[in-house]
XYZ file of N, CA and C in Angstrom:
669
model
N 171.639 117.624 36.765
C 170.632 118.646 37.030
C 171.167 120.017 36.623
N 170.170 120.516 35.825
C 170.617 122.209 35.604
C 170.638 123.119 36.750
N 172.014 123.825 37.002
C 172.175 124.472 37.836
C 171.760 125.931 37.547
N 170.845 127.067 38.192
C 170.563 128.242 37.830
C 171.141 129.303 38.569
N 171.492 130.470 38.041
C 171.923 131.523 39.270
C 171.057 132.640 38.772
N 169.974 133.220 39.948
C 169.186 134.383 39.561
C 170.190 135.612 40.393
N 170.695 136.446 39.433
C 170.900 137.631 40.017
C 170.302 138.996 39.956
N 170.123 139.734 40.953
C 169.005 140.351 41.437
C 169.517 141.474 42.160
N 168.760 142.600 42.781
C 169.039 143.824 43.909
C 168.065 143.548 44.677
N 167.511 142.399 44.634
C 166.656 142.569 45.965
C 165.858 140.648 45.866
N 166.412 140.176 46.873
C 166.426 138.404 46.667
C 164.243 138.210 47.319
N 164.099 139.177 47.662
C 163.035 139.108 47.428
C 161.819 139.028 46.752
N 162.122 139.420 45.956
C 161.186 140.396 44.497
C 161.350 138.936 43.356
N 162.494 137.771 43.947
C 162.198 136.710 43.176
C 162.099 135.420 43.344
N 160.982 135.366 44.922
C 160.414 134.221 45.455
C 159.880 133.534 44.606
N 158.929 133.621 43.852
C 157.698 133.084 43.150
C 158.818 132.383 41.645
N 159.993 132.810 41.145
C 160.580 132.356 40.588
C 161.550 131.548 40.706
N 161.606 131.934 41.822
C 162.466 130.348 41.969
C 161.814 129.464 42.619
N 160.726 129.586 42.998
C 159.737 128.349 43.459
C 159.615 128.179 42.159
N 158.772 128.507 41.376
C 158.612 127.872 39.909
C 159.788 127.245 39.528
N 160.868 127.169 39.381
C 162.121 126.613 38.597
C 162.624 125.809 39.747
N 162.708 125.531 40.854
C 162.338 124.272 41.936
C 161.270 123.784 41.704
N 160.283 123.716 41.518
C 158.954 122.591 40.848
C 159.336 121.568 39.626
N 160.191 122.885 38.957
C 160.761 122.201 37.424
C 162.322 121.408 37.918
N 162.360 121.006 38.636
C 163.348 120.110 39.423
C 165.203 120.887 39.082
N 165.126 122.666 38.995
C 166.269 122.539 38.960
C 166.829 123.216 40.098
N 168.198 123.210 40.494
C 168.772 123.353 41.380
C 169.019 125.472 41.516
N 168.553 126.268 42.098
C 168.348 127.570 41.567
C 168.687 128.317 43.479
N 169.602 129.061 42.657
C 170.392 130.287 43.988
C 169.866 131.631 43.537
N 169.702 132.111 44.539
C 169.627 133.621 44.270
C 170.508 134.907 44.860
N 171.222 135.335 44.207
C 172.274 136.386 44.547
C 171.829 137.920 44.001
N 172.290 138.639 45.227
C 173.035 139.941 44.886
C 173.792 140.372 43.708
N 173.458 141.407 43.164
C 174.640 141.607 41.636
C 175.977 141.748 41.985
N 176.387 141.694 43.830
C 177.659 141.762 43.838
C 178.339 140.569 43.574
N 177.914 139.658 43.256
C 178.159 138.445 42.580
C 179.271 138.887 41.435
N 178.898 139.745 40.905
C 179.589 140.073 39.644
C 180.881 141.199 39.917
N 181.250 140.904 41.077
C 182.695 141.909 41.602
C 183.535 140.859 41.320
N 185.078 141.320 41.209
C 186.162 140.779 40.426
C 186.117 139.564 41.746
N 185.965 139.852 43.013
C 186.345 138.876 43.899
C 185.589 137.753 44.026
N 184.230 137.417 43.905
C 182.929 136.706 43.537
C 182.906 135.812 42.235
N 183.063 136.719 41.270
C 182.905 136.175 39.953
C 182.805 134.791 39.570
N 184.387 134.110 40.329
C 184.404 132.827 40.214
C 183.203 131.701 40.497
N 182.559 132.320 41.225
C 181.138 131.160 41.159
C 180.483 131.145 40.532
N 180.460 131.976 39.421
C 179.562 131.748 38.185
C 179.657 130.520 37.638
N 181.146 130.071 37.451
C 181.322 128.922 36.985
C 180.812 127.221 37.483
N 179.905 127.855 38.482
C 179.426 126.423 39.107
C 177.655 126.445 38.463
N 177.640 127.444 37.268
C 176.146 127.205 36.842
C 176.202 126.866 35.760
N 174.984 126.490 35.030
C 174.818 126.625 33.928
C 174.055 127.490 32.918
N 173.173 128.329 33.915
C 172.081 129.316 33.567
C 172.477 130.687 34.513
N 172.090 131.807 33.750
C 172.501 132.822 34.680
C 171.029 133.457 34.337
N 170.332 134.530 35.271
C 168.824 134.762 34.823
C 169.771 136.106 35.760
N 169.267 137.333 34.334
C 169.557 138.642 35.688
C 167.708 139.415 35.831
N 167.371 139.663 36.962
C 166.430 140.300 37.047
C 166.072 141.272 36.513
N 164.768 141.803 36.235
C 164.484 143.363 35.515
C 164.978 144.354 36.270
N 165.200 143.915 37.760
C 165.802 145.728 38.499
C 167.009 145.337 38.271
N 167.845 144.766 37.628
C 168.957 145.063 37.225
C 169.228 146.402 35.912
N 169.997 147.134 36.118
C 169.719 148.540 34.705
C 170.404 147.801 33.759
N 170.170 148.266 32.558
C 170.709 147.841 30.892
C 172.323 148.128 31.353
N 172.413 148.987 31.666
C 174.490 149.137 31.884
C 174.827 148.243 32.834
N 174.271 147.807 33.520
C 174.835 146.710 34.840
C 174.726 145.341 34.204
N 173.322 144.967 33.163
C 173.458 143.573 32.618
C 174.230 143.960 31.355
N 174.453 144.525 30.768
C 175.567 144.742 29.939
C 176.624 144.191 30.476
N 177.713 144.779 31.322
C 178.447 144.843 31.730
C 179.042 143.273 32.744
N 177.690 142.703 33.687
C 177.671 141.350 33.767
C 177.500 140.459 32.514
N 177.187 140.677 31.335
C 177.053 139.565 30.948
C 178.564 139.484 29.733
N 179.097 140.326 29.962
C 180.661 140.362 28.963
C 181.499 139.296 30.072
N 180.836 139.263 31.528
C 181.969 138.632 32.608
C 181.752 136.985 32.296
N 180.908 136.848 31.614
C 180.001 135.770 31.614
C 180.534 134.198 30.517
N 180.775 133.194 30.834
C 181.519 132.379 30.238
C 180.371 132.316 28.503
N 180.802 132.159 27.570
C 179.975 131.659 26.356
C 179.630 130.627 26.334
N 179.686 130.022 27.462
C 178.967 128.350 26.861
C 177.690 128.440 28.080
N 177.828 129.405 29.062
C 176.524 129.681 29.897
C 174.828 129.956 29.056
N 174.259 129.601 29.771
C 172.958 130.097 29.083
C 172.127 131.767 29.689
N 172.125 132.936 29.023
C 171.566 133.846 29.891
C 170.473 134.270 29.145
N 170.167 134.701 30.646
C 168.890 135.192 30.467
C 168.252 136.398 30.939
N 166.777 137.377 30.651
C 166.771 138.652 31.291
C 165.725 138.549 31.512
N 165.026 138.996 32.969
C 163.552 138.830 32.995
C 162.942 140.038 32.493
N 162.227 139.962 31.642
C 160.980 140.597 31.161
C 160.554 141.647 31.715
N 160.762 142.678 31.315
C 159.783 144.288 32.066
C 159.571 145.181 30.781
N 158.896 145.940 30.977
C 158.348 146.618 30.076
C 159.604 147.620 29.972
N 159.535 148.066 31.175
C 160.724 149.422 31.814
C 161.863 149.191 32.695
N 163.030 149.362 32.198
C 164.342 148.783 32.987
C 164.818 150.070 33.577
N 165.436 150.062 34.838
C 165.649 150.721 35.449
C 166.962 151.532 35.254
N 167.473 152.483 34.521
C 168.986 152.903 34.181
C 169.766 153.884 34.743
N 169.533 154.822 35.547
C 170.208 154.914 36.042
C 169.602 155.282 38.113
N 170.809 155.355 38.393
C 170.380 155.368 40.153
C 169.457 156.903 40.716
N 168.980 157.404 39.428
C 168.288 158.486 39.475
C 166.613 158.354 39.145
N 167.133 156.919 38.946
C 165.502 156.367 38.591
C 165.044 156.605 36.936
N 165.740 157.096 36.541
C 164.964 157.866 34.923
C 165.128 156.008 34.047
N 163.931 156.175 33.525
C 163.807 154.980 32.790
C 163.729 155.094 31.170
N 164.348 154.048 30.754
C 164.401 153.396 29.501
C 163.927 152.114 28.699
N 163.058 151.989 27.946
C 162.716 150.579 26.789
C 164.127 149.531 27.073
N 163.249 148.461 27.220
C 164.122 147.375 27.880
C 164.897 147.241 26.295
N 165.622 147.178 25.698
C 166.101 146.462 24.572
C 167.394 145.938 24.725
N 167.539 144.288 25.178
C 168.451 143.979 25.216
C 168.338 142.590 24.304
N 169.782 142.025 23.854
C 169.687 140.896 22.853
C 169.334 139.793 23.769
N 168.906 139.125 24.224
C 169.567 137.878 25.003
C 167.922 137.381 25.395
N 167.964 135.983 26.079
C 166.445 135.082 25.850
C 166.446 136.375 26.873
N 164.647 135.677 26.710
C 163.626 136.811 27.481
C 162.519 135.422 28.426
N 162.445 135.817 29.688
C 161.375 135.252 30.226
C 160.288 135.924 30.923
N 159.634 135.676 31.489
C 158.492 136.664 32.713
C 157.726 135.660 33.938
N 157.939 136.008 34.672
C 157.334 135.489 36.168
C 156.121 134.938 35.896
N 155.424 135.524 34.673
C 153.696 135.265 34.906
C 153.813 134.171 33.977
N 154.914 133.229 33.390
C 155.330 132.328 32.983
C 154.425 131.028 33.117
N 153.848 130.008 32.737
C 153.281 128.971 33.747
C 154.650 128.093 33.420
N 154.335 126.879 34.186
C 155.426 126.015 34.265
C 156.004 125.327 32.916
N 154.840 124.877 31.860
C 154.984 124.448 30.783
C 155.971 125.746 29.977
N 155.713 126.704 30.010
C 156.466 127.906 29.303
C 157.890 128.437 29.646
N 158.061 128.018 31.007
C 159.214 128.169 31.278
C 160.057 126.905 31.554
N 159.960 125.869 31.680
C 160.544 124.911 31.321
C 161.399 124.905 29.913
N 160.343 125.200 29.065
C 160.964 125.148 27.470
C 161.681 126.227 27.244
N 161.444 127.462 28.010
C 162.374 128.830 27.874
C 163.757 128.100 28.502
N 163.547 127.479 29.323
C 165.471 127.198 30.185
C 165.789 126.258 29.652
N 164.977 124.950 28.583
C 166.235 124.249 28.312
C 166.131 124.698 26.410
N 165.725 125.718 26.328
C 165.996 125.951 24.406
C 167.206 127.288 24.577
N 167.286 127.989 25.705
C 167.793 128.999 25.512
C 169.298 128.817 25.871
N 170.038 129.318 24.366
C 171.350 128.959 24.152
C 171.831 130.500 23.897
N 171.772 131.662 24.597
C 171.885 133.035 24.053
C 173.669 133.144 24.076
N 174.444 132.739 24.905
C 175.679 133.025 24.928
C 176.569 132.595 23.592
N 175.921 130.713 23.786
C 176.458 129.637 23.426
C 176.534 130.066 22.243
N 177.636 130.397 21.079
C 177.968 130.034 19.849
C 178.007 131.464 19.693
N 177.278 132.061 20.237
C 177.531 134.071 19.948
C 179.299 134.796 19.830
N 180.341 133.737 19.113
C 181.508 134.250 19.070
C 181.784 135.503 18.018
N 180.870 135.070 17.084
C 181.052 136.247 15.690
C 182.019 136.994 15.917
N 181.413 138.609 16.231
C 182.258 139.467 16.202
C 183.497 139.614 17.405
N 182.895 139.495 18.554
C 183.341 139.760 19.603
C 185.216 138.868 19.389
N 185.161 137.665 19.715
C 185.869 136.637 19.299
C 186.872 136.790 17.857
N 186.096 137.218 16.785
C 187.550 137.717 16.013
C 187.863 138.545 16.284
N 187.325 139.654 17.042
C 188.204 141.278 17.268
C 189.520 140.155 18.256
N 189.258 139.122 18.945
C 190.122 138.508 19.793
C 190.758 137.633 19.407
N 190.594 137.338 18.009
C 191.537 136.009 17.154
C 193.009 136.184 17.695
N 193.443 137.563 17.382
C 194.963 137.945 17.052
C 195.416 138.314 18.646
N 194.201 138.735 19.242
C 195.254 139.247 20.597
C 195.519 137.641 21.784
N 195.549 136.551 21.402
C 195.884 135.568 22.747
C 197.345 134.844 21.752
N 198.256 135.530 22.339
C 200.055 135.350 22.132
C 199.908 134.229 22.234
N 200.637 133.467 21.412
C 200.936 131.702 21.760
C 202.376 131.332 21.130
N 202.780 131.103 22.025
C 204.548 130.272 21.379
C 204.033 129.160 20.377
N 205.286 128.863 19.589
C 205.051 127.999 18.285
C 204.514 126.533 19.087
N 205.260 126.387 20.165
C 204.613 124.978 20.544
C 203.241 124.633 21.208
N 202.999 126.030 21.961
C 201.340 126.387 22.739
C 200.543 126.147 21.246
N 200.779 126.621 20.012
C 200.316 126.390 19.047
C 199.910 125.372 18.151
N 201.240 124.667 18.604
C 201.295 123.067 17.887
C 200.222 122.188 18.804
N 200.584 122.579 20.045
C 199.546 121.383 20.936
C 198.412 121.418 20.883
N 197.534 122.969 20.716
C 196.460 123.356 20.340
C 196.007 122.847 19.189
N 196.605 122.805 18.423
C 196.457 122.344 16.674
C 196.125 121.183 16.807
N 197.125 120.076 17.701
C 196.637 119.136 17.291
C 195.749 118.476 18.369
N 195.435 119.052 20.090
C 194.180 118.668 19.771
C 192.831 119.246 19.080
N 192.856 119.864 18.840
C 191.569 120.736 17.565
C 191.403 119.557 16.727
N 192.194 119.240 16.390
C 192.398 118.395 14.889
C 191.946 116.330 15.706
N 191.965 117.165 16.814
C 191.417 115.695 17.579
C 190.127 115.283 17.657
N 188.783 116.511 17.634
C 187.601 116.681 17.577
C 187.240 115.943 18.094
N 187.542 116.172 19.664
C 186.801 116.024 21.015
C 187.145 114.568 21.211
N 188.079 113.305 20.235
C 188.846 112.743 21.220
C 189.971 112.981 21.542
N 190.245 111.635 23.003
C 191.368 111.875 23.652
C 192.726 111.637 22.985
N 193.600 112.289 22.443
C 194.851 112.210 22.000
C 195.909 112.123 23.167
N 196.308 110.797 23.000
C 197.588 110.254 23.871
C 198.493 111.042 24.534
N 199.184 111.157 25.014
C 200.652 112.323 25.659
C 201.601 112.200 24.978
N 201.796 110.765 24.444
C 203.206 110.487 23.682
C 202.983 111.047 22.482
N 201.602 110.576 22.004
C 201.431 110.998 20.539
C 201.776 112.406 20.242
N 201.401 113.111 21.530
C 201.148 114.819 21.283
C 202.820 115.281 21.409
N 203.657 114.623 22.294
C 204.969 114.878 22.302
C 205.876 114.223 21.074
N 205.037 113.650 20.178
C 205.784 113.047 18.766
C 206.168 114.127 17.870
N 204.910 114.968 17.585
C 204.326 115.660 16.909
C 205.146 116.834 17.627
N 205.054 117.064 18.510
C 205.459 118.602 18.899
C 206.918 118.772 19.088
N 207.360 117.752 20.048
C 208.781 117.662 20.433
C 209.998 116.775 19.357
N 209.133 115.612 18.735
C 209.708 114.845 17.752
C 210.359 113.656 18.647
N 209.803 113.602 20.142
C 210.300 112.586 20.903
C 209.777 112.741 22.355
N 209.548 111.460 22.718
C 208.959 111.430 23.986
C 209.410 111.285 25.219
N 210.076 112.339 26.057
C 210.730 112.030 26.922
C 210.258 112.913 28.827
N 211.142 112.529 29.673
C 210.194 113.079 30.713
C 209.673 114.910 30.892
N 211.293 115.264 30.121
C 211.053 116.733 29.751
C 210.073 117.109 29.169
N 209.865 116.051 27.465
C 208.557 117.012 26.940
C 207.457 116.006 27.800
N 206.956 115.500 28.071
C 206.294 115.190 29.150
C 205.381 116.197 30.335
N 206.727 116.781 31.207
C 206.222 117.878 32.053
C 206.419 119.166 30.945
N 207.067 119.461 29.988
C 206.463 120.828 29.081
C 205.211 120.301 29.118
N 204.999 119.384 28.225
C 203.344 119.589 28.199
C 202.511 119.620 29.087
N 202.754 119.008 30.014
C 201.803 119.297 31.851
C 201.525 120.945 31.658
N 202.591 121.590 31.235
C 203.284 123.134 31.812
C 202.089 123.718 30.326
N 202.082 123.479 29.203
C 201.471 124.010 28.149
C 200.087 123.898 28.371
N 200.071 123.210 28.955
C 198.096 123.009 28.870
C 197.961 123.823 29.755
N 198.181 123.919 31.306
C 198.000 124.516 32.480
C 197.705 126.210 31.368
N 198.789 126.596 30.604
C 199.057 128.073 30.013
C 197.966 128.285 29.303
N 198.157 127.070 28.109
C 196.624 127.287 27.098
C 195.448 127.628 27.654
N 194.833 126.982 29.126
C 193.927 127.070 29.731
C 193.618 128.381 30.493
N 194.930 129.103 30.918
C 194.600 130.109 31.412
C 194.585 131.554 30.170
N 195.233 130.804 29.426
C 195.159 132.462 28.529
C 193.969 132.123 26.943
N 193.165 130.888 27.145
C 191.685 130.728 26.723
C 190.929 131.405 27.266
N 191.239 131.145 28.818
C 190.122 131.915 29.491
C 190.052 133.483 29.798
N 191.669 133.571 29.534
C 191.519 135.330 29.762
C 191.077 135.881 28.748
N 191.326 135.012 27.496
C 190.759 135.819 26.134
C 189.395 135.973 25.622
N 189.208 134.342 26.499
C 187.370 134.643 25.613
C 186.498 133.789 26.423
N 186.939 134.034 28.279
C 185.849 133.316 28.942
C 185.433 132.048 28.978
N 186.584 131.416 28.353
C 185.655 129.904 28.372
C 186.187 129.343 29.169
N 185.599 128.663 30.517
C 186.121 127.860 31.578
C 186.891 126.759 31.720
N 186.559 126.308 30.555
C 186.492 124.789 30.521
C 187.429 124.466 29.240
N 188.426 124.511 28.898
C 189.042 123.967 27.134
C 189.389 122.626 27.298
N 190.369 122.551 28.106
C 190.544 120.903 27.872
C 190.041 119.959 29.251
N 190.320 118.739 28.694
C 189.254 117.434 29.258
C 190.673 116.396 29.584
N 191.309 116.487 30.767
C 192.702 115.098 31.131
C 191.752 114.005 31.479
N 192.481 113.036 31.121
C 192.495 111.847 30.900
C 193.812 111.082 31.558
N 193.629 111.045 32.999
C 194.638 110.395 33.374
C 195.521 109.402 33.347
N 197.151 108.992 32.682
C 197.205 107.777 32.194
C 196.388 107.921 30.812
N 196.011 108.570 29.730
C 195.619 108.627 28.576
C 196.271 109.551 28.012
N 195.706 111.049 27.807
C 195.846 111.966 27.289
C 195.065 113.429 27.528
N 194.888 113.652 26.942
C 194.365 115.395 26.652
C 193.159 115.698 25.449
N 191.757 116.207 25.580
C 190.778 116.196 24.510
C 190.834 117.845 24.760
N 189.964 118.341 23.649
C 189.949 119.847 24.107
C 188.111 119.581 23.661
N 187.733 120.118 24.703
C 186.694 120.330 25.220
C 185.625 120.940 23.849
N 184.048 120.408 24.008
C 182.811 120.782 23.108
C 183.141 122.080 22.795
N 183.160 122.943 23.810
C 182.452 124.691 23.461
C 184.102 125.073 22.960
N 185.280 124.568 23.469
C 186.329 125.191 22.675
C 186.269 124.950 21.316
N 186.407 123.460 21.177
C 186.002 123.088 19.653
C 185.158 123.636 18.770
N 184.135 123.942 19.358
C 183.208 124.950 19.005
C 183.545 126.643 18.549
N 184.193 127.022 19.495
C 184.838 128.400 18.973
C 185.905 128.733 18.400
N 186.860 127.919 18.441
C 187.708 128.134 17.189
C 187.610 127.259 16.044
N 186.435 126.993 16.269
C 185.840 126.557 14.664
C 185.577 127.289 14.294
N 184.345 128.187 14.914
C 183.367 129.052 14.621
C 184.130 130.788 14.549
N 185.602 130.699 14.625
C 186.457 131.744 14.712
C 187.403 131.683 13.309
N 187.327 130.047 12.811
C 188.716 130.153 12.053
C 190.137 130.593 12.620
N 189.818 129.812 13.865
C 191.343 130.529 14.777
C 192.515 129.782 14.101
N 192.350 128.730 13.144
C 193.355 127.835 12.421
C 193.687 128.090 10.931
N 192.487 128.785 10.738
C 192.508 128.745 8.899
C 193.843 129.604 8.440
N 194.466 129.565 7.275
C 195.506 130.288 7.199
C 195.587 131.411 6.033
């Protein structure tokens, strides 16, 4: 089931929408934009859709949606006039990202939440300004390489310690426990993606759709 998170300044103002998207059988929370404080954040990762409301201002969904993993789906509800600053003075909504509206019927918004891929694959620019800045030792490199070169199957432990270490033993064993844990955290500090690799207990190690996906779509390998 698709999981949704509507974030909002006022959990009121979006009854009628999340009754609609509960009819459409998906599972839908509604939060506060303090959702998006450094201490919160982490539950983003339990959705798959993020919807920010129109009283959210253009600098606040800006600013949430850079926090925002790339393989999420977002979204902005529809207003003519977005609210920008806490002085009230308003501005033309123009933001990139899907667009929906409350006065939606069910058939219309159904197809808006499962076509809308606005994050997903949007690495272009953002992502090479970030090619060069995530440091990797020659071997964080090698392991990466070769699962990339695995395309989303599971590559063995021994195999990966053949290749990297030139032998399979309990040392390179727990290095590699120790390399993935690293790869995973400094993927995610670089470019948000939650999720890179896929264990396989007693198997091996896959690296995950949307990673595969972005350093494809980065040339993070080409030379």
């Amino acid at each position: 089931m698709d999981t949704i998170l509507i974030i909002t300044k006022n959990i009121l103002n979006e009854v009628d929408l999340e009754y609609k998207l509960k009819q459409l059988n998906f599972a839908v929370y509604c939060v506060t934009e303090s959702i998006l404080s450094s201490e919160n954040i982490f539950v983003l990762r339990y959705f798959n859709t993020i919807i920010f409301s129109n009283n959210i201002s253009n600098d606040e969904f800006e600013a949430g949606r850079k926090k925002i993993s790339k393989s999420k789906r977002v979204f902005r509800l529809e207003s003519e006039y977005a609210v920008q600053n806490e002085d009230h003075s308003y501005i033309p909504l123009k933001v990139s990202t899907g667009k929906i509206n409350k006065e939606f019927k069910l058939e219309e918004l159904r197809e808006a939440m499962l076509s809308g891929t606005i994050n997903k694959g949007d690495y272009t620019k953002e992502a090479l300004n970030k090619k060069r800045e995530m440091s990797l030792s020659k071997k964080e490199f090698s392991v990466l390489k070769c699962l990339y070169e695995g395309h989303g199957d599971t590559v063995n432990r021994s195999e990966i310690c053949e290749l990297v270490w030139g032998a399979v033993s309990n040392s390179s064993l727990s290095a590699l426990s120790n390399i993935i844990r690293r790869l995973e955290l400094k993927v995610y500090r670089t470019y948000l993606l939650e999720k890179s690799f896929d264990t396989k207990w007693g198997a091996g190690y896959s690296l995950s759709h949307d990673a595969h996906e972005l350093f494809q779509s980065i040339g993070f390998f080409d030379t």
